[in-house]
PDB file of C-alpha atoms and ligand atoms in Angstrom:
ATOM      1  CA  MET A 692      -8.617  -4.324  11.346  1.00 98.00           C
ATOM      2  CA  VAL A 693     -11.775  -5.154   9.464  1.00 98.00           C
ATOM      3  CA  LEU A 694     -13.839  -2.422   7.816  1.00 98.00           C
ATOM      4  CA  PHE A 695     -17.569  -2.940   7.357  1.00 98.00           C
ATOM      5  CA  GLY A 696     -19.993  -0.663   5.561  1.00 98.00           C
ATOM      6  CA  PRO A 697     -22.424  -0.790   2.649  1.00 98.00           C
ATOM      7  CA  PRO A 698     -21.146  -0.419  -0.907  1.00 97.00           C
ATOM      8  CA  GLY A 699     -20.512   3.282  -1.474  1.00 96.00           C
ATOM      9  CA  ALA A 700     -19.747   3.969   2.193  1.00 98.00           C
ATOM     10  CA  GLY A 701     -16.187   4.930   1.283  1.00 96.00           C
ATOM     11  CA  LYS A 702     -14.448   1.851   2.723  1.00 97.00           C
ATOM     12  CA  GLY A 703     -11.923   1.727  -0.106  1.00 96.00           C
ATOM     13  CA  THR A 704     -11.030   5.429   0.150  1.00 96.00           C
ATOM     14  CA  GLN A 705     -10.672   5.315   3.935  1.00 98.00           C
ATOM     15  CA  ALA A 706      -8.810   2.003   4.001  1.00 98.00           C
ATOM     16  CA  LYS A 707      -6.294   3.221   1.411  1.00 98.00           C
ATOM     17  CA  LYS A 708      -5.581   6.409   3.339  1.00 98.00           C
ATOM     18  CA  LEU A 709      -5.306   4.665   6.683  1.00 97.00           C
ATOM     19  CA  ALA A 710      -3.135   1.852   5.338  1.00 97.00           C
ATOM     20  CA  LYS A 711      -0.736   4.455   3.939  1.00 97.00           C
ATOM     21  CA  LEU A 712      -0.640   6.351   7.211  1.00 97.00           C
ATOM     22  CA  LEU A 713      -0.048   3.245   9.333  1.00 96.00           C
ATOM     23  CA  ARG A 714       2.083   1.495   6.702  1.00 96.00           C
ATOM     24  CA  VAL A 715      -0.001  -1.681   6.853  1.00 97.00           C
ATOM     25  CA  SER A 716      -1.537  -3.759   4.038  1.00 96.00           C
ATOM     26  CA  HIS A 717      -4.845  -2.781   2.535  1.00 97.00           C
ATOM     27  CA  ILE A 718      -6.584  -5.985   1.515  1.00 97.00           C
ATOM     28  CA  SER A 719      -9.555  -5.353  -0.750  1.00 98.00           C
ATOM     29  CA  THR A 720     -10.897  -8.587  -2.215  1.00 97.00           C
ATOM     30  CA  GLY A 721     -13.049  -6.548  -4.640  1.00 97.00           C
ATOM     31  CA  GLU A 722      -9.959  -4.730  -5.941  1.00 97.00           C
ATOM     32  CA  MET A 723      -8.110  -8.013  -6.279  1.00 97.00           C
ATOM     33  CA  PHE A 724     -10.939  -9.357  -8.444  1.00 97.00           C
ATOM     34  CA  ARG A 725     -11.065  -6.159 -10.517  1.00 96.00           C
ATOM     35  CA  SER A 726      -7.347  -6.414 -11.120  1.00 97.00           C
ATOM     36  CA  GLU A 727      -7.741 -10.029 -12.314  1.00 97.00           C
ATOM     37  CA  ILE A 728     -10.502  -8.871 -14.685  1.00 97.00           C
ATOM     38  CA  LYS A 729      -8.378  -6.012 -16.022  1.00 96.00           C
ATOM     39  CA  ARG A 730      -5.454  -8.355 -16.638  1.00 97.00           C
ATOM     40  CA  GLN A 731      -7.839 -10.836 -18.305  1.00 97.00           C
ATOM     41  CA  THR A 732      -6.538 -13.749 -16.286  1.00 98.00           C
ATOM     42  CA  ALA A 733      -8.462 -17.043 -16.209  1.00 97.00           C
ATOM     43  CA  LEU A 734      -9.873 -16.072 -12.804  1.00 96.00           C
ATOM     44  CA  GLY A 735     -10.775 -12.608 -14.091  1.00 97.00           C
ATOM     45  CA  ARG A 736     -12.682 -14.063 -17.034  1.00 97.00           C
ATOM     46  CA  ARG A 737     -14.489 -16.450 -14.698  1.00 96.00           C
ATOM     47  CA  VAL A 738     -15.699 -13.787 -12.257  1.00 96.00           C
ATOM     48  CA  ALA A 739     -16.313 -10.755 -14.526  1.00 96.00           C
ATOM     49  CA  LYS A 740     -20.018 -11.431 -15.117  1.00 96.00           C
ATOM     50  CA  ARG A 741     -20.785 -11.983 -11.460  1.00 95.00           C
ATOM     51  CA  LEU A 742     -19.004  -8.785 -10.441  1.00 95.00           C
ATOM     52  CA  ALA A 743     -20.826  -6.723 -13.069  1.00 94.00           C
ATOM     53  CA  ALA A 744     -24.158  -8.138 -11.873  1.00 95.00           C
ATOM     54  CA  GLY A 745     -23.360  -7.242  -8.250  1.00 94.00           C
ATOM     55  CA  GLU A 746     -23.359 -10.905  -7.217  1.00 95.00           C
ATOM     56  CA  LEU A 747     -20.840 -12.514  -4.897  1.00 94.00           C
ATOM     57  CA  VAL A 748     -18.134 -14.594  -6.477  1.00 95.00           C
ATOM     58  CA  SER A 749     -17.197 -17.951  -5.018  1.00 93.00           C
ATOM     59  CA  GLU A 750     -16.700 -17.547  -1.304  1.00 93.00           C
ATOM     60  CA  VAL A 751     -13.854 -20.019  -1.350  1.00 95.00           C
ATOM     61  CA  THR A 752     -12.011 -18.149  -4.110  1.00 95.00           C
ATOM     62  CA  ALA A 753     -12.096 -14.937  -2.053  1.00 97.00           C
ATOM     63  CA  LEU A 754     -11.008 -16.855   1.022  1.00 97.00           C
ATOM     64  CA  CYS A 755      -8.037 -18.445  -0.789  1.00 96.00           C
ATOM     65  CA  MET A 756      -6.815 -15.050  -1.983  1.00 96.00           C
ATOM     66  CA  VAL A 757      -6.898 -13.685   1.568  1.00 97.00           C
ATOM     67  CA  ALA A 758      -5.357 -16.825   3.097  1.00 97.00           C
ATOM     68  CA  ASP A 759      -2.552 -16.610   0.554  1.00 96.00           C
ATOM     69  CA  LEU A 760      -1.619 -13.070   1.681  1.00 96.00           C
ATOM     70  CA  PHE A 761      -1.352 -14.251   5.278  1.00 96.00           C
ATOM     71  CA  GLU A 762       0.753 -17.232   4.132  1.00 95.00           C
ATOM     72  CA  LYS A 763       3.117 -14.891   2.273  1.00 94.00           C
ATOM     73  CA  ARG A 764       3.247 -12.712   5.388  1.00 89.00           C
ATOM     74  CA  SER A 765       2.180  -9.637   3.412  1.00 89.00           C
ATOM     75  CA  THR A 766       0.213  -8.838   6.537  1.00 92.00           C
ATOM     76  CA  ARG A 767       3.150  -8.865   8.947  1.00 91.00           C
ATOM     77  CA  ARG A 768       3.026  -5.126   9.655  1.00 94.00           C
ATOM     78  CA  GLY A 769      -0.740  -5.271  10.095  1.00 96.00           C
ATOM     79  CA  PHE A 770      -3.690  -5.271   7.728  1.00 97.00           C
ATOM     80  CA  ILE A 771      -6.958  -3.564   6.927  1.00 98.00           C
ATOM     81  CA  LEU A 772      -9.511  -5.936   5.444  1.00 98.00           C
ATOM     82  CA  ASP A 773     -12.027  -4.247   3.148  1.00 98.00           C
ATOM     83  CA  GLY A 774     -14.786  -6.420   1.652  1.00 97.00           C
ATOM     84  CA  PHE A 775     -13.810  -9.525   3.584  1.00 97.00           C
ATOM     85  CA  PRO A 776     -15.335 -11.286   5.493  1.00 97.00           C
ATOM     86  CA  ARG A 777     -18.679 -11.075   3.727  1.00 96.00           C
ATOM     87  CA  SER A 778     -20.498 -14.105   5.154  1.00 95.00           C
ATOM     88  CA  ARG A 779     -20.661 -16.237   8.266  1.00 94.00           C
ATOM     89  CA  PHE A 780     -18.492 -18.804   6.500  1.00 96.00           C
ATOM     90  CA  GLN A 781     -15.803 -16.180   5.816  1.00 97.00           C
ATOM     91  CA  VAL A 782     -16.011 -14.840   9.406  1.00 97.00           C
ATOM     92  CA  GLU A 783     -15.241 -18.322  10.681  1.00 97.00           C
ATOM     93  CA  ALA A 784     -12.531 -18.911   8.097  1.00 98.00           C
ATOM     94  CA  LEU A 785     -10.869 -15.598   8.997  1.00 98.00           C
ATOM     95  CA  GLY A 786     -10.920 -16.587  12.666  1.00 97.00           C
ATOM     96  CA  LYS A 787      -9.129 -19.795  11.754  1.00 97.00           C
ATOM     97  CA  ILE A 788      -6.530 -18.003   9.586  1.00 97.00           C
ATOM     98  CA  LEU A 789      -5.822 -15.523  12.383  1.00 97.00           C
ATOM     99  CA  SER A 790      -5.485 -18.175  15.047  1.00 97.00           C
ATOM    100  CA  ASP A 791      -3.216 -20.269  12.788  1.00 96.00           C
ATOM    101  CA  HIS A 792      -0.930 -17.241  12.482  1.00 95.00           C
ATOM    102  CA  ARG A 793      -1.305 -16.310  16.147  1.00 95.00           C
ATOM    103  CA  LEU A 794      -2.906 -13.009  15.213  1.00 95.00           C
ATOM    104  CA  SER A 795      -6.016 -11.264  16.448  1.00 95.00           C
ATOM    105  CA  LEU A 796      -8.147  -8.334  15.391  1.00 97.00           C
ATOM    106  CA  ASP A 797      -7.663  -4.994  17.139  1.00 96.00           C
ATOM    107  CA  HIS A 798     -10.606  -3.189  15.548  1.00 97.00           C
ATOM    108  CA  VAL A 799     -13.774  -3.796  13.598  1.00 98.00           C
ATOM    109  CA  ILE A 800     -15.044  -0.499  12.228  1.00 98.00           C
ATOM    110  CA  ASN A 801     -18.520  -0.120  10.804  1.00 98.00           C
ATOM    111  CA  ILE A 802     -18.963   2.863   8.486  1.00 98.00           C
ATOM    112  CA  GLN A 803     -22.675   3.634   8.582  1.00 98.00           C
ATOM    113  CA  VAL A 804     -24.444   5.297   5.667  1.00 98.00           C
ATOM    114  CA  PRO A 805     -28.205   5.117   4.928  1.00 98.00           C
ATOM    115  CA  ASP A 806     -29.375   3.223   1.835  1.00 98.00           C
ATOM    116  CA  ASP A 807     -30.692   6.260  -0.061  1.00 97.00           C
ATOM    117  CA  GLU A 808     -27.342   8.041   0.359  1.00 97.00           C
ATOM    118  CA  VAL A 809     -25.222   5.088  -0.838  1.00 98.00           C
ATOM    119  CA  VAL A 810     -27.523   4.415  -3.793  1.00 98.00           C
ATOM    120  CA  SER A 811     -27.302   8.048  -4.883  1.00 97.00           C
ATOM    121  CA  ARG A 812     -23.480   8.063  -4.460  1.00 97.00           C
ATOM    122  CA  LEU A 813     -23.096   4.892  -6.533  1.00 97.00           C
ATOM    123  CA  VAL A 814     -25.486   6.037  -9.268  1.00 96.00           C
ATOM    124  CA  LYS A 815     -23.432   9.249  -9.540  1.00 96.00           C
ATOM    125  CA  ARG A 816     -20.192   7.251  -9.649  1.00 95.00           C
ATOM    126  CA  GLY A 817     -21.740   5.127 -12.431  1.00 95.00           C
ATOM    127  CA  GLU A 818     -22.639   8.258 -14.405  1.00 94.00           C
ATOM    128  CA  ARG A 819     -19.035   9.408 -14.109  1.00 94.00           C
ATOM    129  CA  GLY A 820     -17.941   6.127 -15.681  1.00 90.00           C
ATOM    130  CA  GLY A 821     -17.370   4.202 -12.379  1.00 85.00           C
ATOM    131  CA  ARG A 822     -17.220   0.430 -12.012  1.00 89.00           C
ATOM    132  CA  SER A 823     -18.972  -2.242 -14.052  1.00 91.00           C
ATOM    133  CA  ASP A 824     -21.274  -2.894 -11.052  1.00 95.00           C
ATOM    134  CA  ASP A 825     -22.303   0.776 -10.690  1.00 95.00           C
ATOM    135  CA  ASN A 826     -25.568   0.297 -12.598  1.00 95.00           C
ATOM    136  CA  LEU A 827     -28.883   0.642 -10.762  1.00 95.00           C
ATOM    137  CA  GLU A 828     -29.812  -3.044 -10.860  1.00 96.00           C
ATOM    138  CA  ALA A 829     -26.459  -4.211  -9.506  1.00 96.00           C
ATOM    139  CA  ILE A 830     -26.340  -1.355  -6.965  1.00 97.00           C
ATOM    140  CA  LEU A 831     -29.718  -2.311  -5.461  1.00 97.00           C
ATOM    141  CA  LEU A 832     -28.674  -5.957  -5.314  1.00 97.00           C
ATOM    142  CA  ARG A 833     -25.356  -5.106  -3.618  1.00 97.00           C
ATOM    143  CA  VAL A 834     -27.049  -2.878  -1.023  1.00 98.00           C
ATOM    144  CA  ALA A 835     -29.769  -5.458  -0.281  1.00 98.00           C
ATOM    145  CA  HIS A 836     -27.176  -8.175  -0.036  1.00 96.00           C
ATOM    146  CA  TYR A 837     -25.114  -6.057   2.366  1.00 97.00           C
ATOM    147  CA  ARG A 838     -28.081  -5.476   4.701  1.00 98.00           C
ATOM    148  CA  GLU A 839     -29.276  -9.095   4.604  1.00 97.00           C
ATOM    149  CA  MET A 840     -26.045 -11.078   4.598  1.00 95.00           C
ATOM    150  CA  ILE A 841     -22.997  -8.974   5.379  1.00 96.00           C
ATOM    151  CA  GLU A 842     -24.104  -6.555   8.096  1.00 96.00           C
ATOM    152  CA  PRO A 843     -25.335  -9.434  10.327  1.00 96.00           C
ATOM    153  CA  CYS A 844     -21.715 -10.687  10.348  1.00 96.00           C
ATOM    154  CA  LEU A 845     -20.964  -7.766  12.678  1.00 97.00           C
ATOM    155  CA  LYS A 846     -22.856  -9.578  15.438  1.00 95.00           C
ATOM    156  CA  SER A 847     -20.115 -12.056  16.224  1.00 91.00           C
ATOM    157  CA  TYR A 848     -17.610  -9.198  16.564  1.00 97.00           C
ATOM    158  CA  GLU A 849     -20.081  -7.170  18.641  1.00 96.00           C
ATOM    159  CA  LEU A 850     -20.282 -10.042  21.102  1.00 95.00           C
ATOM    160  CA  VAL A 851     -16.585  -9.657  21.832  1.00 94.00           C
ATOM    161  CA  GLY A 852     -16.784  -5.861  22.041  1.00 95.00           C
ATOM    162  CA  LEU A 853     -14.685  -5.132  18.947  1.00 96.00           C
ATOM    163  CA  VAL A 854     -17.110  -3.036  16.900  1.00 97.00           C
ATOM    164  CA  ARG A 855     -17.015   0.767  16.651  1.00 97.00           C
ATOM    165  CA  HIS A 856     -19.558   2.659  14.543  1.00 97.00           C
ATOM    166  CA  ILE A 857     -18.655   5.669  12.460  1.00 97.00           C
ATOM    167  CA  ASP A 858     -20.965   8.132  10.707  1.00 97.00           C
ATOM    168  CA  GLY A 859     -20.029   7.729   7.052  1.00 98.00           C
ATOM    169  CA  ALA A 860     -22.548  10.248   5.717  1.00 96.00           C
ATOM    170  CA  LYS A 861     -20.073  13.079   6.417  1.00 95.00           C
ATOM    171  CA  SER A 862     -17.243  14.282   4.176  1.00 96.00           C
ATOM    172  CA  ALA A 863     -14.353  11.873   3.510  1.00 96.00           C
ATOM    173  CA  GLU A 864     -12.060  14.099   5.630  1.00 97.00           C
ATOM    174  CA  ARG A 865     -14.415  14.024   8.621  1.00 97.00           C
ATOM    175  CA  VAL A 866     -14.906  10.267   8.300  1.00 98.00           C
ATOM    176  CA  PHE A 867     -11.137   9.816   8.265  1.00 98.00           C
ATOM    177  CA  ALA A 868     -10.777  11.963  11.385  1.00 98.00           C
ATOM    178  CA  GLN A 869     -13.386   9.807  13.175  1.00 97.00           C
ATOM    179  CA  LEU A 870     -11.644   6.659  12.010  1.00 97.00           C
ATOM    180  CA  LYS A 871      -8.278   7.787  13.373  1.00 97.00           C
ATOM    181  CA  ASN A 872      -9.933   8.767  16.608  1.00 96.00           C
ATOM    182  CA  GLU A 873     -11.506   5.319  17.042  1.00 95.00           C
ATOM    183  CA  ILE A 874      -8.224   3.459  16.672  1.00 92.00           C
ATOM    184  CA  LYS A 875      -6.033   5.825  18.686  1.00 87.00           C
TER     185      LYS A 875
HETATM  186  P1  AMP B2308     -16.212  -4.554  -3.391  1.00 75.86           P
HETATM  187  O1  AMP B2308     -15.113  -3.866  -4.131  1.00 75.86           O
HETATM  188  O2  AMP B2308     -15.840  -4.923  -1.996  1.00 75.86           O
HETATM  189  O3  AMP B2308     -17.524  -3.813  -3.473  1.00 75.86           O
HETATM  190  O4  AMP B2308     -16.429  -5.955  -4.143  1.00 75.86           O
HETATM  191  C1  AMP B2308     -16.811  -6.001  -5.509  1.00 75.86           C
HETATM  192  C2  AMP B2308     -17.302  -7.392  -5.856  1.00 75.86           C
HETATM  193  O5  AMP B2308     -16.243  -8.344  -5.684  1.00 75.86           O
HETATM  194  C3  AMP B2308     -18.448  -7.933  -5.036  1.00 75.86           C
HETATM  195  O6  AMP B2308     -19.726  -7.464  -5.461  1.00 75.86           O
HETATM  196  C4  AMP B2308     -18.293  -9.432  -5.258  1.00 75.86           C
HETATM  197  O7  AMP B2308     -18.731  -9.814  -6.545  1.00 75.86           O
HETATM  198  C5  AMP B2308     -16.770  -9.599  -5.244  1.00 75.86           C
HETATM  199  N1  AMP B2308     -16.261  -9.845  -3.866  1.00 75.86           N
HETATM  200  C6  AMP B2308     -15.474  -9.003  -3.139  1.00 75.86           C
HETATM  201  N2  AMP B2308     -15.172  -9.529  -1.955  1.00 75.86           N
HETATM  202  C7  AMP B2308     -15.768 -10.743  -1.910  1.00 75.86           C
HETATM  203  C8  AMP B2308     -15.844 -11.766  -0.917  1.00 75.86           C
HETATM  204  N3  AMP B2308     -15.258 -11.609   0.280  1.00 75.86           N
HETATM  205  N4  AMP B2308     -16.536 -12.892  -1.213  1.00 75.86           N
HETATM  206  C9  AMP B2308     -17.153 -13.031  -2.410  1.00 75.86           C
HETATM  207  N5  AMP B2308     -17.150 -12.087  -3.369  1.00 75.86           N
HETATM  208  C10 AMP B2308     -16.465 -10.949  -3.142  1.00 75.86           C
END
């Protein structure tokens, strides 16, 4: 499964819960980068500034991390991708990875939340000490980038009838109920 949705839509929360329920891997490229930063690895030091500014890190770096998980067969019970693919290039690369491993996507779920709601959620998270990219400048950049570059990636999955839309403005519990319903 691939989860789409603007930053602050609750992808991470929902993906974690669903992955636990279904006992599949939750693959969050953002979390992988944050873990590298926390551990102060060479990669972490290289990407920290870009993450804090709300900019994308190297597309190839993200792709290699995902490809590696498929190589190691961490995805053998299934997977929920959260934050990947994020560009046309990554959509195509994911297609290639899946076909190389004779896998296919069952679901592409789009968690929809309006811009004003996600901005206010992320500003609040920032005030509570959230992530390094939860400052207004980075938030606005991430949301704009999502609408301009990431959301259009849904089109190629829409063409093959894979996309289901979910109303993410509701409570986390209600969003999770919708999510389970869509993949039944
Ligand atoms: P997220 O946790 O998905 O909001 O991602 C946090 C940050 O990690 C993003 O703003 C990017 O800097 C970086 N990132 C995550 N996934 C990718 C990706 N697929 N390609 C490039 N950069 C990514």
